[in-house]
Amino acid sequence: VTTARERAEELAADDKRFETIVGLFVSATRPMFDAHARLTAPRGDTAQRTTCATTYLSERAVLKPGESGPCGYSLLEVGEHFRIAGEVELGPLLDLVSAFVDAIEIHYEVFPEASEMPLLPGPPSLGSASDALRAAVKR
C-alpha cells in the first residue's frame, strides 16, 4: 500500500487527469497506511506480539471467543467484509483499486488486447483488471 500510494501521487503530479482518483485512493488507504506504521513499529517481547495477533484475529471474528489461536490447519476465511487493520473493508478497497487500475488502463493501455497477446499455455484470460481482482476475492 505504501508503494502504491507513492506511485499514485507521482502519477497525479505528472498527469493532472488523475488528481481526483489519486486523491480518493490516497485518502481511502490512509487508515491502512497508519495501521502499517503501528503494526511494524518495534514492540516488546514475543508474548506481547502473540497477544496482539490473537487480539487482531479475535476482533475480526476469525477466532472464536476463548480461542488462543488458530487450531492446527484450520482455514482462516477472509471475505469482502474482512476489515484490514480493523478499519478498511477488503471488498470496497478492492473495488477502489480496480477502478484505479481501470482508469490507468483507459489512459495508458497498460494491458494488451487479447488479440495482441502471444499464445502461451496457461489459464484462460480473466478479462479486465477489475474482473481479475473480483476473481481473486472469490477464491
PDB file of C-alpha atoms in Angstrom:
ATOM      1  CA  VAL A   1       0.000   0.000   0.000  1.00  0.00           C
ATOM      2  CA  THR A   2       2.825   2.384   0.835  1.00  0.00           C
ATOM      3  CA  THR A   3       4.459   1.936  -2.561  1.00  0.00           C
ATOM      4  CA  ALA A   4       1.121   2.121  -4.385  1.00  0.00           C
ATOM      5  CA  ARG A   5       0.333   5.414  -2.647  1.00  0.00           C
ATOM      6  CA  GLU A   6       3.732   6.851  -3.569  1.00  0.00           C
ATOM      7  CA  ARG A   7       3.381   5.814  -7.218  1.00  0.00           C
ATOM      8  CA  ALA A   8      -0.176   7.153  -7.356  1.00  0.00           C
ATOM      9  CA  GLU A   9       0.939  10.536  -6.033  1.00  0.00           C
ATOM     10  CA  GLU A  10       3.743  10.608  -8.614  1.00  0.00           C
ATOM     11  CA  LEU A  11       1.212   9.828 -11.346  1.00  0.00           C
ATOM     12  CA  ALA A  12      -1.093  12.652 -10.207  1.00  0.00           C
ATOM     13  CA  ALA A  13       1.842  15.077 -10.180  1.00  0.00           C
ATOM     14  CA  ASP A  14       2.768  14.068 -13.745  1.00  0.00           C
ATOM     15  CA  ASP A  15      -0.764  13.794 -15.153  1.00  0.00           C
ATOM     16  CA  LYS A  16      -3.415  16.127 -13.720  1.00  0.00           C
ATOM     17  CA  ARG A  17      -6.232  13.937 -15.096  1.00  0.00           C
ATOM     18  CA  PHE A  18      -5.526  11.523 -12.222  1.00  0.00           C
ATOM     19  CA  GLU A  19      -5.661  14.035  -9.357  1.00  0.00           C
ATOM     20  CA  THR A  20      -9.233  13.184  -8.327  1.00  0.00           C
ATOM     21  CA  ILE A  21      -8.940   9.407  -8.347  1.00  0.00           C
ATOM     22  CA  VAL A  22      -5.485   9.539  -6.733  1.00  0.00           C
ATOM     23  CA  GLY A  23      -6.902  11.773  -4.009  1.00  0.00           C
ATOM     24  CA  LEU A  24      -9.649   9.223  -3.412  1.00  0.00           C
ATOM     25  CA  PHE A  25      -7.157   6.343  -3.422  1.00  0.00           C
ATOM     26  CA  VAL A  26      -4.751   8.084  -1.037  1.00  0.00           C
ATOM     27  CA  SER A  27      -7.490   9.133   1.396  1.00  0.00           C
ATOM     28  CA  ALA A  28      -9.175   5.712   1.334  1.00  0.00           C
ATOM     29  CA  THR A  29      -5.895   3.926   2.037  1.00  0.00           C
ATOM     30  CA  ARG A  30      -4.789   6.324   4.802  1.00  0.00           C
ATOM     31  CA  PRO A  31      -6.120   4.085   7.610  1.00  0.00           C
ATOM     32  CA  MET A  32      -4.093   1.171   6.189  1.00  0.00           C
ATOM     33  CA  PHE A  33      -1.012   3.372   5.882  1.00  0.00           C
ATOM     34  CA  ASP A  34      -1.393   4.428   9.535  1.00  0.00           C
ATOM     35  CA  ALA A  35      -2.039   0.837  10.646  1.00  0.00           C
ATOM     36  CA  HIS A  36       1.063  -0.352   8.788  1.00  0.00           C
ATOM     37  CA  ALA A  37       3.130   2.147  10.752  1.00  0.00           C
ATOM     38  CA  ARG A  38       1.570   0.955  14.035  1.00  0.00           C
ATOM     39  CA  LEU A  39       1.917  -2.752  13.246  1.00  0.00           C
ATOM     40  CA  THR A  40       5.516  -2.542  12.056  1.00  0.00           C
ATOM     41  CA  ALA A  41       6.718  -0.355  14.914  1.00  0.00           C
ATOM     42  CA  PRO A  42       9.164  -2.104  17.269  1.00  0.00           C
ATOM     43  CA  ARG A  43       7.362  -3.898  20.052  1.00  0.00           C
ATOM     44  CA  GLY A  44       8.160  -5.641  23.272  1.00  0.00           C
ATOM     45  CA  ASP A  45       8.716  -9.343  23.784  1.00  0.00           C
ATOM     46  CA  THR A  46       7.310 -12.260  21.778  1.00  0.00           C
ATOM     47  CA  ALA A  47       4.465 -12.856  24.253  1.00  0.00           C
ATOM     48  CA  GLN A  48       3.239  -9.306  23.717  1.00  0.00           C
ATOM     49  CA  ARG A  49       3.335  -9.723  19.905  1.00  0.00           C
ATOM     50  CA  THR A  50       1.452 -13.034  20.157  1.00  0.00           C
ATOM     51  CA  THR A  51      -1.249 -11.385  22.247  1.00  0.00           C
ATOM     52  CA  CYS A  52      -1.564  -8.615  19.658  1.00  0.00           C
ATOM     53  CA  ALA A  53      -2.002 -11.170  16.853  1.00  0.00           C
ATOM     54  CA  THR A  54      -4.576 -13.114  18.852  1.00  0.00           C
ATOM     55  CA  THR A  55      -6.464  -9.923  19.651  1.00  0.00           C
ATOM     56  CA  TYR A  56      -6.306  -8.921  15.976  1.00  0.00           C
ATOM     57  CA  LEU A  57      -7.858 -12.231  14.876  1.00  0.00           C
ATOM     58  CA  SER A  58     -10.417 -12.264  17.694  1.00  0.00           C
ATOM     59  CA  GLU A  59     -11.647  -8.735  16.947  1.00  0.00           C
ATOM     60  CA  ARG A  60     -12.327  -9.780  13.359  1.00  0.00           C
ATOM     61  CA  ALA A  61     -14.259 -12.923  14.373  1.00  0.00           C
ATOM     62  CA  VAL A  62     -11.606 -15.130  12.778  1.00  0.00           C
ATOM     63  CA  LEU A  63     -11.059 -16.806  16.167  1.00  0.00           C
ATOM     64  CA  LYS A  64     -13.971 -17.989  18.268  1.00  0.00           C
ATOM     65  CA  PRO A  65     -14.345 -16.479  21.760  1.00  0.00           C
ATOM     66  CA  GLY A  66     -11.840 -18.063  24.123  1.00  0.00           C
ATOM     67  CA  GLU A  67      -9.571 -19.498  21.406  1.00  0.00           C
ATOM     68  CA  SER A  68      -5.916 -18.656  21.862  1.00  0.00           C
ATOM     69  CA  GLY A  69      -5.049 -19.102  18.199  1.00  0.00           C
ATOM     70  CA  PRO A  70      -5.949 -20.981  15.039  1.00  0.00           C
ATOM     71  CA  CYS A  71      -6.160 -24.706  15.676  1.00  0.00           C
ATOM     72  CA  GLY A  72      -3.831 -26.884  13.651  1.00  0.00           C
ATOM     73  CA  TYR A  73      -4.511 -26.364   9.988  1.00  0.00           C
ATOM     74  CA  SER A  74      -7.832 -24.599  10.364  1.00  0.00           C
ATOM     75  CA  LEU A  75      -8.915 -22.479   7.435  1.00  0.00           C
ATOM     76  CA  LEU A  76      -8.885 -18.752   8.047  1.00  0.00           C
ATOM     77  CA  GLU A  77     -11.557 -17.317   5.778  1.00  0.00           C
ATOM     78  CA  VAL A  78     -11.256 -13.774   4.575  1.00  0.00           C
ATOM     79  CA  GLY A  79     -14.136 -12.279   2.607  1.00  0.00           C
ATOM     80  CA  GLU A  80     -15.294  -8.911   1.332  1.00  0.00           C
ATOM     81  CA  HIS A  81     -16.229  -7.719   4.820  1.00  0.00           C
ATOM     82  CA  PHE A  82     -12.853  -8.525   6.392  1.00  0.00           C
ATOM     83  CA  ARG A  83     -11.563  -5.330   7.959  1.00  0.00           C
ATOM     84  CA  ILE A  84      -7.901  -4.669   7.223  1.00  0.00           C
ATOM     85  CA  ALA A  85      -6.261  -3.196  10.311  1.00  0.00           C
ATOM     86  CA  GLY A  86      -9.761  -3.185  11.807  1.00  0.00           C
ATOM     87  CA  GLU A  87     -10.673  -0.146   9.729  1.00  0.00           C
ATOM     88  CA  VAL A  88     -10.872  -0.750   5.972  1.00  0.00           C
ATOM     89  CA  GLU A  89     -13.188  -3.382   4.495  1.00  0.00           C
ATOM     90  CA  LEU A  90     -11.476  -5.559   1.894  1.00  0.00           C
ATOM     91  CA  GLY A  91     -14.350  -5.503  -0.649  1.00  0.00           C
ATOM     92  CA  PRO A  92     -14.602  -1.717  -1.083  1.00  0.00           C
ATOM     93  CA  LEU A  93     -10.806  -1.457  -1.094  1.00  0.00           C
ATOM     94  CA  LEU A  94     -10.580  -3.977  -3.939  1.00  0.00           C
ATOM     95  CA  ASP A  95     -13.296  -2.071  -5.823  1.00  0.00           C
ATOM     96  CA  LEU A  96     -11.302   1.146  -5.407  1.00  0.00           C
ATOM     97  CA  VAL A  97      -8.071  -0.499  -6.568  1.00  0.00           C
ATOM     98  CA  SER A  98      -9.940  -1.997  -9.513  1.00  0.00           C
ATOM     99  CA  ALA A  99     -11.348   1.407 -10.516  1.00  0.00           C
ATOM    100  CA  PHE A 100      -7.890   2.945 -10.194  1.00  0.00           C
ATOM    101  CA  VAL A 101      -6.263   0.249 -12.345  1.00  0.00           C
ATOM    102  CA  ASP A 102      -9.073   0.571 -14.910  1.00  0.00           C
ATOM    103  CA  ALA A 103      -8.540   4.363 -15.062  1.00  0.00           C
ATOM    104  CA  ILE A 104      -4.840   3.847 -15.677  1.00  0.00           C
ATOM    105  CA  GLU A 105      -5.643   1.249 -18.344  1.00  0.00           C
ATOM    106  CA  ILE A 106      -8.040   3.596 -20.141  1.00  0.00           C
ATOM    107  CA  HIS A 107      -5.417   6.331 -20.408  1.00  0.00           C
ATOM    108  CA  TYR A 108      -2.230   4.314 -20.901  1.00  0.00           C
ATOM    109  CA  GLU A 109      -3.323   0.932 -22.317  1.00  0.00           C
ATOM    110  CA  VAL A 110      -1.190  -0.975 -19.811  1.00  0.00           C
ATOM    111  CA  PHE A 111      -2.723  -4.343 -20.609  1.00  0.00           C
ATOM    112  CA  PRO A 112      -2.513  -5.534 -24.221  1.00  0.00           C
ATOM    113  CA  GLU A 113      -5.680  -6.589 -26.017  1.00  0.00           C
ATOM    114  CA  ALA A 114      -6.231 -10.340 -26.125  1.00  0.00           C
ATOM    115  CA  SER A 115      -5.590 -10.337 -29.889  1.00  0.00           C
ATOM    116  CA  GLU A 116      -2.164  -8.715 -29.306  1.00  0.00           C
ATOM    117  CA  MET A 117      -1.052 -11.204 -26.669  1.00  0.00           C
ATOM    118  CA  PRO A 118       1.158 -14.123 -27.680  1.00  0.00           C
ATOM    119  CA  LEU A 119      -0.428 -17.529 -27.312  1.00  0.00           C
ATOM    120  CA  LEU A 120       1.097 -19.191 -24.285  1.00  0.00           C
ATOM    121  CA  PRO A 121      -0.085 -22.257 -22.430  1.00  0.00           C
ATOM    122  CA  GLY A 122      -1.778 -21.385 -19.158  1.00  0.00           C
ATOM    123  CA  PRO A 123      -5.054 -20.399 -17.602  1.00  0.00           C
ATOM    124  CA  PRO A 124      -7.640 -18.567 -19.698  1.00  0.00           C
ATOM    125  CA  SER A 125      -7.645 -14.779 -19.698  1.00  0.00           C
ATOM    126  CA  LEU A 126      -9.589 -13.156 -16.862  1.00  0.00           C
ATOM    127  CA  GLY A 127     -10.533 -10.113 -18.919  1.00  0.00           C
ATOM    128  CA  SER A 128     -10.174  -6.694 -17.358  1.00  0.00           C
ATOM    129  CA  ALA A 129      -8.186  -5.905 -14.239  1.00  0.00           C
ATOM    130  CA  SER A 130     -11.412  -5.470 -12.273  1.00  0.00           C
ATOM    131  CA  ASP A 131     -12.537  -8.972 -13.256  1.00  0.00           C
ATOM    132  CA  ALA A 132      -9.172 -10.349 -12.127  1.00  0.00           C
ATOM    133  CA  LEU A 133      -9.425  -8.605  -8.756  1.00  0.00           C
ATOM    134  CA  ARG A 134     -13.003  -9.808  -8.242  1.00  0.00           C
ATOM    135  CA  ALA A 135     -11.956 -13.365  -9.131  1.00  0.00           C
ATOM    136  CA  ALA A 136      -9.147 -13.183  -6.555  1.00  0.00           C
ATOM    137  CA  VAL A 137     -11.585 -12.113  -3.823  1.00  0.00           C
ATOM    138  CA  LYS A 138     -13.947 -15.014  -4.567  1.00  0.00           C
ATOM    139  CA  ARG A 139     -11.171 -17.610  -4.227  1.00  0.00           C
TER     140      ARG A 139
END
